[in-house]
Coordinates of C-alpha atoms in Angstrom, one line a residue:
M893 CA -18.4 17.4 1.7
E894 CA -18.5 17.2 5.5
R895 CA -19.8 19.7 8.1
H896 CA -21.6 19.9 11.4
L897 CA -25.3 20.8 11.0
S898 CA -26.6 24.1 12.6
P899 CA -30.1 23.6 11.4
P900 CA -32.9 26.3 11.3
L901 CA -36.3 25.0 12.3
H902 CA -38.0 25.0 8.9
G903 CA -35.1 25.5 6.5
G904 CA -35.2 22.0 4.9
L905 CA -31.9 20.9 6.4
W906 CA -32.9 19.6 9.9
E907 CA -35.3 20.1 12.7
E908 CA -33.4 21.3 15.8
R909 CA -36.0 19.9 18.1
A910 CA -35.5 16.4 16.6
L911 CA -31.8 16.5 17.3
Q912 CA -32.5 17.5 20.9
H913 CA -35.2 15.0 21.4
E914 CA -33.8 12.3 23.7
T915 CA -35.9 9.5 22.2
L916 CA -34.8 10.1 18.6
S917 CA -33.7 6.7 17.1
V918 CA -30.7 6.4 14.9
T919 CA -33.0 5.1 12.1
R920 CA -35.3 8.2 12.3
A921 CA -32.2 10.4 12.3
V922 CA -31.0 8.9 9.2
L923 CA -34.4 9.3 7.5
L924 CA -34.5 12.9 8.5
L925 CA -31.1 13.4 7.0
L926 CA -31.7 11.5 3.9
N927 CA -35.0 13.4 3.2
N928 CA -33.2 16.6 3.2
D929 CA -33.6 18.4 -0.2
S930 CA -30.1 19.5 -0.4
F931 CA -28.6 16.0 0.4
S932 CA -27.0 14.6 -2.7
S933 CA -25.6 11.3 -3.7
G934 CA -22.0 10.8 -2.4
S935 CA -22.2 13.6 0.2
E936 CA -21.7 13.3 4.0
R937 CA -23.1 14.8 7.1
T938 CA -21.8 14.4 10.6
V939 CA -23.9 14.9 13.6
E940 CA -22.4 15.1 17.1
F941 CA -24.7 14.2 20.0
T942 CA -24.6 15.2 23.6
A943 CA -23.7 12.6 26.2
V944 CA -27.4 12.0 27.0
Q945 CA -28.4 11.8 23.4
Q946 CA -25.4 9.7 22.6
H947 CA -26.4 7.2 25.2
K948 CA -30.0 7.0 23.8
L949 CA -28.7 6.8 20.2
S950 CA -26.3 4.0 21.3
T951 CA -29.0 2.1 22.9
D952 CA -31.3 2.4 19.9
A953 CA -28.6 1.1 17.6
G954 CA -27.7 -1.9 19.9
V955 CA -24.6 -0.3 21.4
S956 CA -24.1 -0.4 25.1
S957 CA -22.4 2.3 27.0
T958 CA -19.2 3.3 25.0
R959 CA -17.8 4.9 28.2
E960 CA -18.0 1.6 30.2
K961 CA -16.7 -0.5 27.4
T962 CA -13.6 1.7 26.6
G963 CA -12.8 3.3 29.9
F964 CA -12.5 6.7 28.2
H965 CA -14.4 9.3 30.3
N966 CA -14.3 12.2 27.8
M967 CA -16.1 10.1 25.3
S968 CA -18.4 11.3 22.6
I969 CA -19.5 9.6 19.5
S970 CA -20.5 11.2 16.2
Y971 CA -22.5 9.2 13.7
C972 CA -21.7 9.7 10.1
Y973 CA -24.2 8.4 7.4
S974 CA -23.0 8.3 3.8
M975 CA -24.9 7.2 0.6
S976 CA -23.4 6.4 -2.7
Q977 CA -25.1 5.4 -5.9
C978 CA -23.9 2.5 -7.9
Q979 CA -24.7 2.6 -11.7
G980 CA -25.9 -1.0 -12.1
P981 CA -29.1 -2.4 -13.9
G982 CA -31.6 -0.4 -12.0
Q983 CA -29.7 -0.9 -8.6
R984 CA -29.0 1.6 -6.0
E985 CA -26.8 0.8 -3.1
E986 CA -26.8 2.7 0.2
E987 CA -23.9 2.5 2.6
E988 CA -24.2 3.7 6.1
E989 CA -21.2 4.3 8.3
V990 CA -21.0 5.0 12.0
I991 CA -18.1 7.0 13.2
G992 CA -17.0 6.8 16.9
M993 CA -14.6 9.0 18.8
V994 CA -12.5 6.3 20.6
C995 CA -9.7 8.3 22.4
Q996 CA -7.7 11.5 22.6
E997 CA -4.7 11.6 20.1
T998 CA -2.3 11.6 23.2
D999 CA -3.8 8.5 24.8
L1000 CA -1.5 6.1 22.9
K1001 CA 2.2 6.3 22.3
D1002 CA 4.0 4.8 19.2
G1003 CA 4.1 1.1 19.6
E1004 CA 0.9 0.8 21.7
M1005 CA -2.4 -0.6 21.1
R1006 CA -5.8 -0.7 22.7
E1007 CA -9.1 -2.5 22.2
V1008 CA -11.9 0.0 21.6
I1009 CA -15.6 -0.3 21.0
V1010 CA -17.4 1.2 17.9
L1011 CA -21.0 0.2 17.2
D1012 CA -20.7 -2.8 19.6
Q1013 CA -17.7 -4.1 17.6
K1014 CA -14.4 -4.6 19.2
V1015 CA -11.6 -2.9 17.2
L1016 CA -7.8 -2.9 17.7
L1017 CA -6.6 0.6 17.7
V1018 CA -2.9 0.9 17.0
R1019 CA -0.3 3.9 16.9
T1020 CA 2.8 3.4 15.0
Q1021 CA 5.1 6.2 13.8
G1022 CA 2.7 8.9 14.9
Q1023 CA -0.1 7.5 13.0
Y1024 CA -3.3 5.7 14.1
S1025 CA -4.7 2.6 12.4
A1026 CA -7.5 0.2 13.2
I1027 CA -8.2 -3.4 12.3
G1028 CA -10.3 -6.3 13.5
S1029 CA -9.4 -7.2 17.2
Q1030 CA -9.5 -11.0 16.9
C1031 CA -7.0 -13.3 15.2
S1032 CA -8.7 -15.0 12.2
H1033 CA -7.2 -18.4 13.3
Y1034 CA -9.0 -19.2 16.6
N1035 CA -10.3 -15.7 17.5
A1036 CA -7.5 -14.9 20.1
P1037 CA -7.5 -11.2 21.3
L1038 CA -4.8 -9.5 19.4
V1039 CA -4.5 -6.8 22.1
K1040 CA -2.7 -9.3 24.2
G1041 CA -0.2 -10.1 21.4
A1042 CA 3.1 -8.6 20.3
L1043 CA 3.3 -5.3 18.3
I1044 CA 6.5 -4.7 16.5
G1045 CA 6.6 -2.1 13.7
D1046 CA 3.6 -2.4 11.5
R1047 CA 2.8 -5.9 12.5
V1048 CA 0.9 -7.5 15.4
R1049 CA 1.5 -11.2 16.2
C1050 CA -1.2 -13.3 17.9
P1051 CA -0.2 -14.4 21.4
F1052 CA -1.7 -17.9 21.1
H1053 CA -0.5 -19.4 17.8
G1054 CA 1.7 -16.8 16.2
A1055 CA -0.3 -15.5 13.2
C1056 CA 0.7 -12.0 12.1
F1057 CA -1.3 -9.1 10.7
N1058 CA -0.4 -5.8 9.1
V1059 CA -1.8 -3.1 11.4
K1060 CA -2.4 -0.8 8.4
T1061 CA -4.2 -3.1 6.1
G1062 CA -5.3 -6.1 8.3
D1063 CA -3.6 -8.4 5.7
I1064 CA -2.3 -11.8 7.2
E1065 CA 1.5 -11.9 7.0
E1066 CA 2.3 -15.0 8.8
Y1067 CA 0.4 -18.1 9.7
P1068 CA -1.5 -20.2 11.0
G1069 CA -4.9 -19.1 9.8
L1070 CA -6.0 -18.1 6.3
D1071 CA -8.0 -14.9 6.4
C1072 CA -7.1 -11.3 6.8
L1073 CA -8.8 -8.9 9.2
P1074 CA -11.1 -6.0 8.3
S1075 CA -9.5 -2.6 8.5
Y1076 CA -11.3 0.6 9.4
K1077 CA -11.0 4.2 8.4
V1078 CA -9.2 6.3 11.1
K1079 CA -9.4 10.1 11.3
V1080 CA -7.6 12.4 13.7
E1081 CA -9.2 15.8 14.2
D1082 CA -8.8 18.4 16.9
G1083 CA -6.8 16.1 19.0
K1084 CA -9.5 13.4 18.8
V1085 CA -9.3 9.9 17.2
F1086 CA -12.4 8.7 15.2
V1087 CA -12.9 5.2 13.9
S1088 CA -15.7 4.5 11.3
I1089 CA -17.5 1.2 10.7
N1090 CA -19.9 0.3 8.0
R1091 CA -23.2 -1.1 9.4
K1092 CA -23.5 -3.7 6.7
T1093 CA -20.2 -5.3 7.5
Q1094 CA -19.8 -4.5 11.2
K1095 CA -20.1 -8.1 12.4
L1096 CA -17.4 -9.4 10.0
T1097 CA -14.4 -10.3 12.0
K1098 CA -12.4 -11.7 9.1
R1099 CA -12.0 -11.2 5.4
V1100 CA -10.8 -13.3 2.4
K1101 CA -8.3 -11.6 0.2
D1102 CA -9.4 -10.7 -3.3
M1103 CA -9.1 -13.7 -5.5
C1104 CA -9.6 -14.4 -9.2
S1105 CA -11.0 -17.6 -10.7
M1106 CA -10.3 -19.9 -13.6
V1107 CA -10.5 -18.7 -17.2
P1108 CA -11.2 -21.8 -19.4
D1109 CA -9.2 -20.6 -22.3
I1110 CA -6.1 -20.5 -20.4
K1111 CA -4.3 -23.9 -21.0
H1112 CA -2.0 -24.1 -18.1
T1113 CA -2.3 -26.5 -15.1
I1114 CA -0.8 -26.4 -11.6
L1115 CA -1.3 -29.7 -9.8
L1116 CA -1.0 -29.8 -6.0
I1117 CA -0.4 -33.3 -4.6
G1118 CA -1.7 -33.5 -1.0
G1119 CA -4.6 -32.0 0.7
G1120 CA -2.9 -30.3 3.7
P1121 CA -2.3 -26.7 4.6
A1122 CA 0.6 -26.2 2.1
S1123 CA -1.5 -27.1 -0.9
L1124 CA -4.5 -25.0 0.2
V1125 CA -2.3 -21.9 0.9
C1126 CA -0.6 -22.5 -2.5
A1127 CA -3.9 -22.7 -4.2
E1128 CA -5.2 -19.6 -2.6
T1129 CA -2.0 -17.6 -3.2
L1130 CA -2.2 -18.4 -6.9
R1131 CA -5.6 -17.1 -7.1
Q1132 CA -4.8 -14.1 -5.0
N1133 CA -2.0 -13.2 -7.5
C1134 CA -4.2 -13.4 -10.6
Y1135 CA -3.3 -16.9 -11.8
Q1136 CA -6.2 -17.9 -13.9
G1137 CA -5.1 -21.4 -15.1
R1138 CA -6.4 -24.7 -13.8
V1139 CA -5.6 -25.5 -10.1
I1140 CA -6.1 -29.1 -8.8
I1141 CA -5.6 -30.4 -5.3
V1142 CA -5.3 -34.2 -5.1
T1143 CA -5.8 -35.8 -1.8
K1144 CA -6.2 -39.3 -0.6
D1145 CA -8.3 -38.0 2.4
T1146 CA -12.1 -38.3 2.3
L1147 CA -12.3 -34.6 3.2
P1148 CA -11.0 -31.5 1.5
P1149 CA -8.3 -29.7 3.5
Y1150 CA -9.2 -29.6 7.2
D1151 CA -7.5 -28.5 10.5
K1152 CA -5.5 -31.6 11.3
P1153 CA -3.9 -30.3 14.5
K1154 CA -7.3 -30.5 16.2
L1155 CA -7.4 -34.3 15.7
S1156 CA -5.2 -35.2 18.7
K1157 CA -6.7 -32.4 20.8
A1158 CA -10.5 -33.0 20.3
M1159 CA -11.2 -36.3 18.7
N1160 CA -15.0 -36.2 18.7
L1161 CA -15.3 -33.2 16.3
D1162 CA -17.8 -33.1 13.5
S1163 CA -16.1 -33.1 10.1
S1164 CA -17.9 -29.9 9.1
S1165 CA -16.4 -28.0 12.0
I1166 CA -12.8 -28.7 11.0
L1167 CA -13.0 -27.9 7.3
L1168 CA -10.6 -25.1 6.5
R1169 CA -12.9 -23.8 3.7
P1170 CA -16.4 -24.7 2.7
T1171 CA -17.1 -26.6 -0.4
D1172 CA -18.6 -23.7 -2.3
F1173 CA -15.3 -21.7 -1.7
Y1174 CA -13.5 -24.0 -4.0
Q1175 CA -16.2 -23.7 -6.5
Q1176 CA -16.3 -20.0 -6.4
F1177 CA -12.6 -19.6 -7.1
G1178 CA -12.2 -22.4 -9.5
I1179 CA -10.1 -24.7 -7.3
E1180 CA -10.6 -28.4 -8.1
V1181 CA -10.3 -30.8 -5.1
W1182 CA -10.0 -34.5 -5.9
T1183 CA -10.7 -36.5 -2.8
Q1184 CA -9.9 -40.2 -2.2
K1185 CA -7.3 -40.2 -5.0
E1186 CA -3.6 -41.0 -4.7
V1187 CA -0.7 -40.0 -7.0
V1188 CA 1.4 -43.3 -7.5
S1189 CA 4.1 -41.9 -9.8
V1190 CA 5.5 -38.7 -11.3
N1191 CA 7.0 -38.4 -14.7
P1192 CA 8.8 -35.0 -15.0
A1193 CA 9.8 -35.5 -18.6
E1194 CA 6.4 -35.9 -19.7
K1195 CA 5.0 -33.5 -17.0
E1196 CA 2.5 -36.2 -16.0
V1197 CA 1.4 -38.0 -12.8
K1198 CA -0.4 -41.4 -12.6
L1199 CA -3.2 -41.8 -10.1
S1200 CA -4.6 -44.8 -8.3
G1201 CA -7.2 -46.4 -10.6
G1202 CA -4.9 -46.0 -13.6
T1203 CA -5.7 -42.5 -14.8
S1204 CA -3.1 -39.8 -15.6
Q1205 CA -3.0 -36.0 -15.3
H1206 CA -0.8 -33.6 -17.1
Y1207 CA 0.7 -30.6 -15.2
D1208 CA 2.7 -27.6 -16.2
Q1209 CA 3.9 -27.0 -12.7
L1210 CA 3.7 -29.4 -9.6
L1211 CA 3.7 -29.1 -5.9
V1212 CA 4.6 -32.1 -3.8
S1213 CA 3.0 -31.6 -0.4
T1214 CA 2.0 -35.1 0.7
G1215 CA 3.2 -34.6 4.3
C1216 CA 4.1 -37.6 6.5
R1217 CA 2.4 -40.8 7.8
A1218 CA 2.4 -42.1 11.3
R1219 CA 5.2 -44.5 11.9
P1220 CA 3.7 -48.0 12.6
L1221 CA 4.7 -50.3 15.5
S1222 CA 6.9 -53.1 14.4
C1223 CA 6.8 -55.4 17.5
P1224 CA 5.1 -58.8 17.7
G1225 CA 1.3 -58.3 17.9
C1226 CA 1.3 -54.9 16.1
D1227 CA -1.3 -56.3 13.7
L1228 CA -3.8 -57.3 16.3
K1229 CA -7.3 -55.6 16.3
G1230 CA -7.2 -52.6 18.6
V1231 CA -3.8 -51.3 17.5
K1232 CA -4.4 -47.7 16.2
L1233 CA -2.5 -45.0 14.4
L1234 CA -3.8 -41.4 14.3
Q1235 CA -3.5 -40.0 10.7
S1236 CA -7.0 -39.0 9.5
Y1237 CA -10.3 -37.7 10.7
E1238 CA -11.6 -41.2 10.6
D1239 CA -8.8 -42.5 12.7
A1240 CA -9.6 -39.8 15.4
K1241 CA -13.3 -40.8 15.5
D1242 CA -12.4 -44.5 15.7
I1243 CA -9.9 -44.0 18.5
Q1244 CA -12.5 -41.8 20.4
S1245 CA -15.2 -44.5 20.2
S1246 CA -13.0 -47.4 20.8
C1247 CA -11.5 -45.9 24.0
L1248 CA -14.7 -44.8 25.8
G1249 CA -14.7 -46.8 29.0
Q1250 CA -11.9 -49.0 27.9
K1251 CA -8.2 -49.4 28.9
A1252 CA -6.0 -47.4 26.6
V1253 CA -2.2 -47.6 26.2
V1254 CA -0.4 -44.8 24.3
I1255 CA 3.0 -45.7 22.9
G1256 CA 5.1 -42.6 22.6
A1257 CA 5.5 -39.6 25.0
S1258 CA 6.0 -36.7 22.6
F1259 CA 3.4 -34.3 21.2
I1260 CA 0.8 -36.7 19.5
G1261 CA 1.0 -39.3 22.3
M1262 CA 0.7 -36.8 25.1
E1263 CA -2.1 -34.8 23.5
V1264 CA -4.0 -38.2 22.9
A1265 CA -3.4 -39.3 26.6
S1266 CA -4.5 -35.9 27.8
Y1267 CA -7.8 -36.0 25.8
L1268 CA -8.5 -39.7 26.8
S1269 CA -7.8 -39.1 30.5
N1270 CA -11.4 -38.4 31.5
K1271 CA -12.9 -40.8 28.9
A1272 CA -11.2 -44.1 28.9
A1273 CA -11.3 -46.4 32.0
S1274 CA -7.6 -46.1 32.2
V1275 CA -4.7 -44.4 30.3
S1276 CA -1.1 -45.6 30.3
V1277 CA 1.8 -43.9 28.4
V1278 CA 5.0 -45.8 27.4
G1279 CA 8.0 -43.6 26.6
T1280 CA 11.7 -44.3 25.8
A1281 CA 13.1 -41.3 27.7
R1282 CA 13.0 -40.3 31.4
Y1283 CA 10.3 -37.7 30.7
P1284 CA 7.9 -36.7 28.0
Y1285 CA 9.3 -34.2 25.5
E1286 CA 12.8 -34.6 27.1
R1287 CA 14.6 -34.2 23.8
S1288 CA 12.6 -31.3 22.5
L1289 CA 11.5 -29.2 25.5
G1290 CA 13.8 -30.6 28.1
P1291 CA 13.5 -32.6 31.4
E1292 CA 12.0 -29.9 33.4
I1293 CA 9.1 -29.2 31.2
G1294 CA 8.8 -32.9 30.6
K1295 CA 8.5 -33.6 34.3
M1296 CA 6.0 -30.9 34.8
T1297 CA 3.7 -32.3 32.0
K1298 CA 4.1 -35.9 33.4
E1299 CA 2.8 -34.6 36.7
M1300 CA 0.0 -32.8 35.2
L1301 CA -1.3 -36.0 33.5
E1302 CA -0.6 -38.1 36.6
E1303 CA -3.0 -35.9 38.6
Q1304 CA -5.6 -37.1 36.1
N1305 CA -4.6 -40.8 36.8
V1306 CA -2.6 -41.3 33.6
K1307 CA 0.1 -44.0 34.4
F1308 CA 3.6 -43.5 32.8
Y1309 CA 6.1 -46.2 32.0
M1310 CA 9.2 -44.2 31.1
N1311 CA 12.7 -45.5 30.1
D1312 CA 11.0 -48.4 28.5
R1313 CA 9.7 -49.7 25.3
V1314 CA 7.3 -52.3 23.9
A1315 CA 8.5 -55.9 23.5
E1316 CA 5.3 -57.5 22.5
I1317 CA 1.5 -56.9 22.2
K1318 CA -0.5 -60.0 23.3
G1319 CA -4.0 -60.7 22.2
E1320 CA -6.9 -63.0 22.7
N1321 CA -9.2 -64.0 19.9
G1322 CA -7.3 -61.6 17.6
K1323 CA -7.8 -58.6 19.8
V1324 CA -5.4 -56.7 22.0
K1325 CA -5.3 -57.8 25.7
E1326 CA -2.0 -56.6 27.1
V1327 CA 1.3 -54.8 26.3
V1328 CA 4.5 -56.4 27.5
L1329 CA 7.4 -53.9 28.0
H1330 CA 11.2 -54.6 27.9
S1331 CA 11.3 -54.1 31.7
G1332 CA 9.0 -57.0 32.2
A1333 CA 6.1 -54.8 33.1
V1334 CA 2.7 -56.0 31.7
V1335 CA 0.0 -53.3 31.0
E1336 CA -3.6 -54.3 30.4
A1337 CA -5.0 -52.9 27.2
D1338 CA -8.1 -52.8 25.1
V1339 CA -6.7 -50.3 22.7
V1340 CA -3.1 -49.3 21.8
I1341 CA -2.4 -46.0 20.1
A1342 CA 1.0 -45.4 18.6
G1343 CA 2.6 -42.0 18.4
I1344 CA 6.2 -42.9 17.7
G1345 CA 7.1 -40.5 15.0
V1346 CA 6.4 -40.1 11.3
I1347 CA 7.7 -41.1 7.8
P1348 CA 7.6 -38.6 4.8
N1349 CA 5.2 -39.6 2.1
S1350 CA 7.7 -39.6 -0.8
D1351 CA 7.6 -43.3 -1.9
F1352 CA 5.7 -42.3 -5.1
L1353 CA 8.6 -40.1 -6.3
A1354 CA 10.8 -43.2 -6.9
G1355 CA 12.2 -43.0 -10.4
S1356 CA 11.2 -39.3 -10.8
G1357 CA 14.6 -37.9 -10.1
V1358 CA 13.3 -35.7 -7.4
E1359 CA 16.1 -35.7 -4.8
V1360 CA 15.3 -36.8 -1.2
D1361 CA 17.5 -37.0 1.9
S1362 CA 18.3 -40.0 3.9
S1363 CA 15.0 -39.8 5.9
K1364 CA 13.2 -39.6 2.5
A1365 CA 12.3 -35.9 3.0
V1366 CA 12.2 -33.9 -0.3
I1367 CA 15.2 -31.5 -0.6
V1368 CA 14.2 -28.0 -1.6
D1369 CA 15.9 -24.5 -1.6
K1370 CA 14.7 -21.4 0.1
Y1371 CA 12.3 -20.8 -2.9
M1372 CA 10.7 -24.3 -2.3
R1373 CA 12.2 -25.6 -5.6
T1374 CA 13.3 -29.2 -6.0
N1375 CA 16.2 -30.2 -8.2
I1376 CA 13.7 -30.7 -11.0
P1377 CA 12.4 -27.7 -13.0
D1378 CA 8.8 -26.8 -12.4
V1379 CA 8.6 -29.3 -9.5
F1380 CA 8.1 -27.5 -6.0
S1381 CA 7.6 -29.0 -2.6
A1382 CA 6.2 -27.7 0.7
G1383 CA 5.1 -28.9 4.1
D1384 CA 6.1 -31.7 6.4
I1385 CA 7.7 -33.6 3.6
T1386 CA 10.4 -31.1 2.9
S1387 CA 14.0 -30.7 4.0
F1388 CA 14.6 -26.9 3.7
P1389 CA 17.1 -24.2 4.7
L1390 CA 16.0 -22.4 7.9
A1391 CA 16.8 -18.7 7.7
I1392 CA 17.2 -18.1 11.4
Q1393 CA 19.7 -20.9 11.5
R1394 CA 21.9 -19.5 8.7
D1395 CA 20.1 -21.7 6.2
Q1396 CA 20.8 -25.0 8.1
R1397 CA 18.8 -27.8 6.4
V1398 CA 16.0 -29.0 8.6
N1399 CA 12.7 -30.8 8.6
I1400 CA 10.1 -29.3 10.7
G1401 CA 6.5 -30.6 10.9
H1402 CA 4.7 -27.4 12.0
W1403 CA 1.3 -26.4 10.6
Q1404 CA 2.4 -22.8 10.4
M1405 CA 5.6 -23.6 8.5
S1406 CA 3.6 -25.7 6.0
Q1407 CA 1.4 -22.8 5.2
A1408 CA 4.3 -20.4 4.8
Q1409 CA 6.0 -22.9 2.4
G1410 CA 2.8 -23.3 0.4
R1411 CA 2.7 -19.5 -0.1
V1412 CA 6.4 -19.2 -1.0
A1413 CA 6.0 -22.1 -3.5
A1414 CA 3.0 -20.3 -5.1
M1415 CA 4.9 -17.0 -5.5
N1416 CA 7.9 -18.6 -7.1
M1417 CA 5.7 -20.6 -9.5
L1418 CA 4.5 -17.3 -10.6
K1419 CA 8.1 -16.0 -11.0
K1420 CA 7.6 -13.6 -8.1
T1421 CA 10.8 -14.3 -6.4
T1422 CA 10.1 -15.0 -2.7
K1423 CA 12.3 -16.5 0.0
L1424 CA 11.2 -18.6 3.0
E1425 CA 11.9 -16.5 6.0
S1426 CA 9.3 -17.7 8.5
V1427 CA 10.3 -18.4 12.1
P1428 CA 9.0 -21.7 13.4
F1429 CA 6.0 -21.5 15.8
F1430 CA 4.0 -24.3 17.3
W1431 CA 1.8 -25.2 20.3
T1432 CA 0.6 -28.2 22.2
V1433 CA -2.5 -28.4 24.4
L1434 CA -2.6 -30.6 27.5
L1435 CA -5.7 -30.5 29.7
G1436 CA -6.7 -27.1 28.4
K1437 CA -3.3 -25.6 29.0
S1438 CA -1.2 -24.5 26.0
I1439 CA 2.6 -24.7 25.8
R1440 CA 3.8 -22.3 23.0
Y1441 CA 7.2 -22.7 21.3
T1442 CA 9.2 -20.7 18.8
G1443 CA 12.5 -21.0 17.0
F1444 CA 14.7 -24.1 16.5
G1445 CA 16.2 -25.5 19.7
E1446 CA 18.0 -28.6 18.2
G1447 CA 21.4 -29.0 19.9
Y1448 CA 20.7 -26.6 22.7
T1449 CA 23.1 -26.8 25.6
E1450 CA 21.3 -25.0 28.4
I1451 CA 17.8 -23.9 29.4
I1452 CA 17.2 -20.6 31.4
F1453 CA 13.9 -20.4 33.1
K1454 CA 11.9 -17.4 34.3
G1455 CA 8.7 -17.6 36.3
N1456 CA 7.8 -20.6 38.5
M1457 CA 7.8 -24.2 37.3
E1458 CA 5.9 -25.3 40.5
E1459 CA 3.1 -22.8 39.7
R1460 CA 3.2 -23.9 36.0
K1461 CA 3.8 -20.4 34.8
F1462 CA 7.1 -20.1 33.0
L1463 CA 9.3 -18.9 30.1
A1464 CA 12.1 -21.1 29.0
F1465 CA 15.0 -19.8 26.8
Y1466 CA 17.0 -22.4 24.9
I1467 CA 20.7 -21.5 24.5
K1468 CA 23.3 -22.6 22.1
N1469 CA 26.6 -20.8 21.4
E1470 CA 25.7 -18.1 23.9
V1471 CA 22.5 -17.0 22.1
V1472 CA 18.7 -17.8 22.5
V1473 CA 17.8 -20.2 19.6
A1474 CA 14.3 -21.0 20.9
A1475 CA 11.8 -20.4 23.6
A1476 CA 8.8 -22.1 25.3
S1477 CA 6.3 -20.8 27.6
L1478 CA 3.1 -21.7 29.6
M1479 CA 0.9 -18.9 31.0
F1480 CA 3.5 -16.4 30.1
D1481 CA 1.8 -14.7 27.0
P1482 CA 2.8 -12.9 24.9
A1483 CA 6.5 -13.7 25.6
V1484 CA 6.9 -16.3 22.9
A1485 CA 5.0 -14.3 20.3
R1486 CA 7.3 -11.4 20.9
L1487 CA 10.4 -13.5 20.8
A1488 CA 9.2 -14.9 17.5
E1489 CA 8.8 -11.3 16.2
L1490 CA 12.3 -10.4 17.4
M1491 CA 13.8 -13.4 15.7
A1492 CA 11.8 -12.6 12.5
T1493 CA 13.3 -9.1 12.3
G1494 CA 16.8 -10.6 12.6
Q1495 CA 17.7 -9.7 16.2
I1496 CA 20.1 -11.8 18.2
I1497 CA 18.9 -12.4 21.8
T1498 CA 22.0 -13.1 24.0
K1499 CA 22.3 -15.5 26.8
A1500 CA 23.0 -12.5 29.1
Q1501 CA 19.7 -11.0 28.2
A1502 CA 17.9 -14.2 29.0
Q1503 CA 19.8 -14.4 32.4
A1504 CA 19.0 -10.9 33.4
D1505 CA 16.3 -10.3 36.0
D1506 CA 15.2 -7.3 33.9
L1507 CA 13.0 -8.5 31.0
S1508 CA 12.0 -5.0 29.9
W1509 CA 13.5 -5.7 26.4
L1510 CA 10.6 -8.2 26.1
Q1511 CA 8.1 -5.4 26.8
M1512 CA 5.9 -7.8 28.8

């Protein structure tokens, strides 16, 4: 039941003078309403306030001027209070909702979105196919404002790192990130759009999907080897889809799954700040996490793995998601004290502490090496980078972007030795002293950090029959199945068919792709046929600036630039066979997010479109 109150003075419903009183608090308004004799459990009352009363009520409720925050000048807010009774053991639960009129029905057109304020909470208001919906306004990954992202159909993609959310439900549909967004009730009445928020949950900016837990009587075990994003998303997807058997994550790391991309961007983080889930999360949903344990062999015939320490573990279904390890240097002196690899949280802390005020030399001028050099540029006494190409990222992003990033770091006194490679690392008393290059250059060094590529962690599969390619990546199909029944694989370790490249087999070490593969593996373990259709999306951060990238640009023949490279604000289209196969940007959001969505819907973007001065098709 819902109606506006037209209260008599002493009729038991409401006191009109209380409604008119400018100092009436929201709390008192609720009490007056709930004390009404005719108010019953489960009923609703809506009270509309004048502009003066609304401002006072908003202030009492901790809400600043809605007009100022939304920009709507014909704004009014109605507060709706509802109470429901739960039949528990002597318990009664009260729920209180606040309804805000956020805009006129005609203010947004289809395919438009706007950030509005209800009860001091930012909400993303979206109109699609003539209908309004409202969800949380911030991406659940790193809290980016989704209003600056790309809206296509019923999905909004984060402008920063590419996570996607359904605008009707708030459910996460593409990674990175783990959590969904809150969704809010929307009502359109008399040409006005109203959004309601529950007071008890108003500060929640993300939500975990409903998940089951383990039932001890179910004798079925899914073993997930590796503690990265693929294993975690696989475990969560299993529980989200009512799998109640045993789920075990085995990792040689000292930590449960954590945000590994941060290690090269901010090396001094506390371990608790990078955990993807708190410890009690795993306990709540019956997910076992075995840290500091390593699987040394797999026996598919017996459905058993052996672990370091000599113990064994049975499985019914297996996920191989052990990722890759950093490729070590192989030159003379590579075993000296002070030569480092970045693979773990402990490695990051060690590099950070070892380089403070010292001379650091980074070997490798691609993503890890450049991020480490960027981070150390204002912490080490000196930073030098050695690379084999003319410019950083030359093979992946192209020489123009490589030249720009080199100049960015040179402005921070990072010195580059390009078109060169390490001949020898010399030391004194067993510790690094200098790096000798093939060109004859000698670079003083206290610490050497190698970022020269990775090797798939698949050695333990020897003798298992699981098929790997020439680089030792595990071969899977689009359902993340290996050639062995009940053995799946996901993450950086896989060689998989990429949908946007007509199922060309690739190996891509992106965080987002690992998460997507973990989900696909879980769905197919549960016999819910699901194909991998994600579009690659990644980012790198240098000196606080993010370069975003989507697609698969291997073998590109041309790059078309928009914007201004000198101003470090650009969009780059990578062309192959007259179509756009990838894109990169800096300070050009949400172009890459929109392109990723276009690729995800199967659209072909032609070279002619990329060349055109008119980019209206990007809806920037």
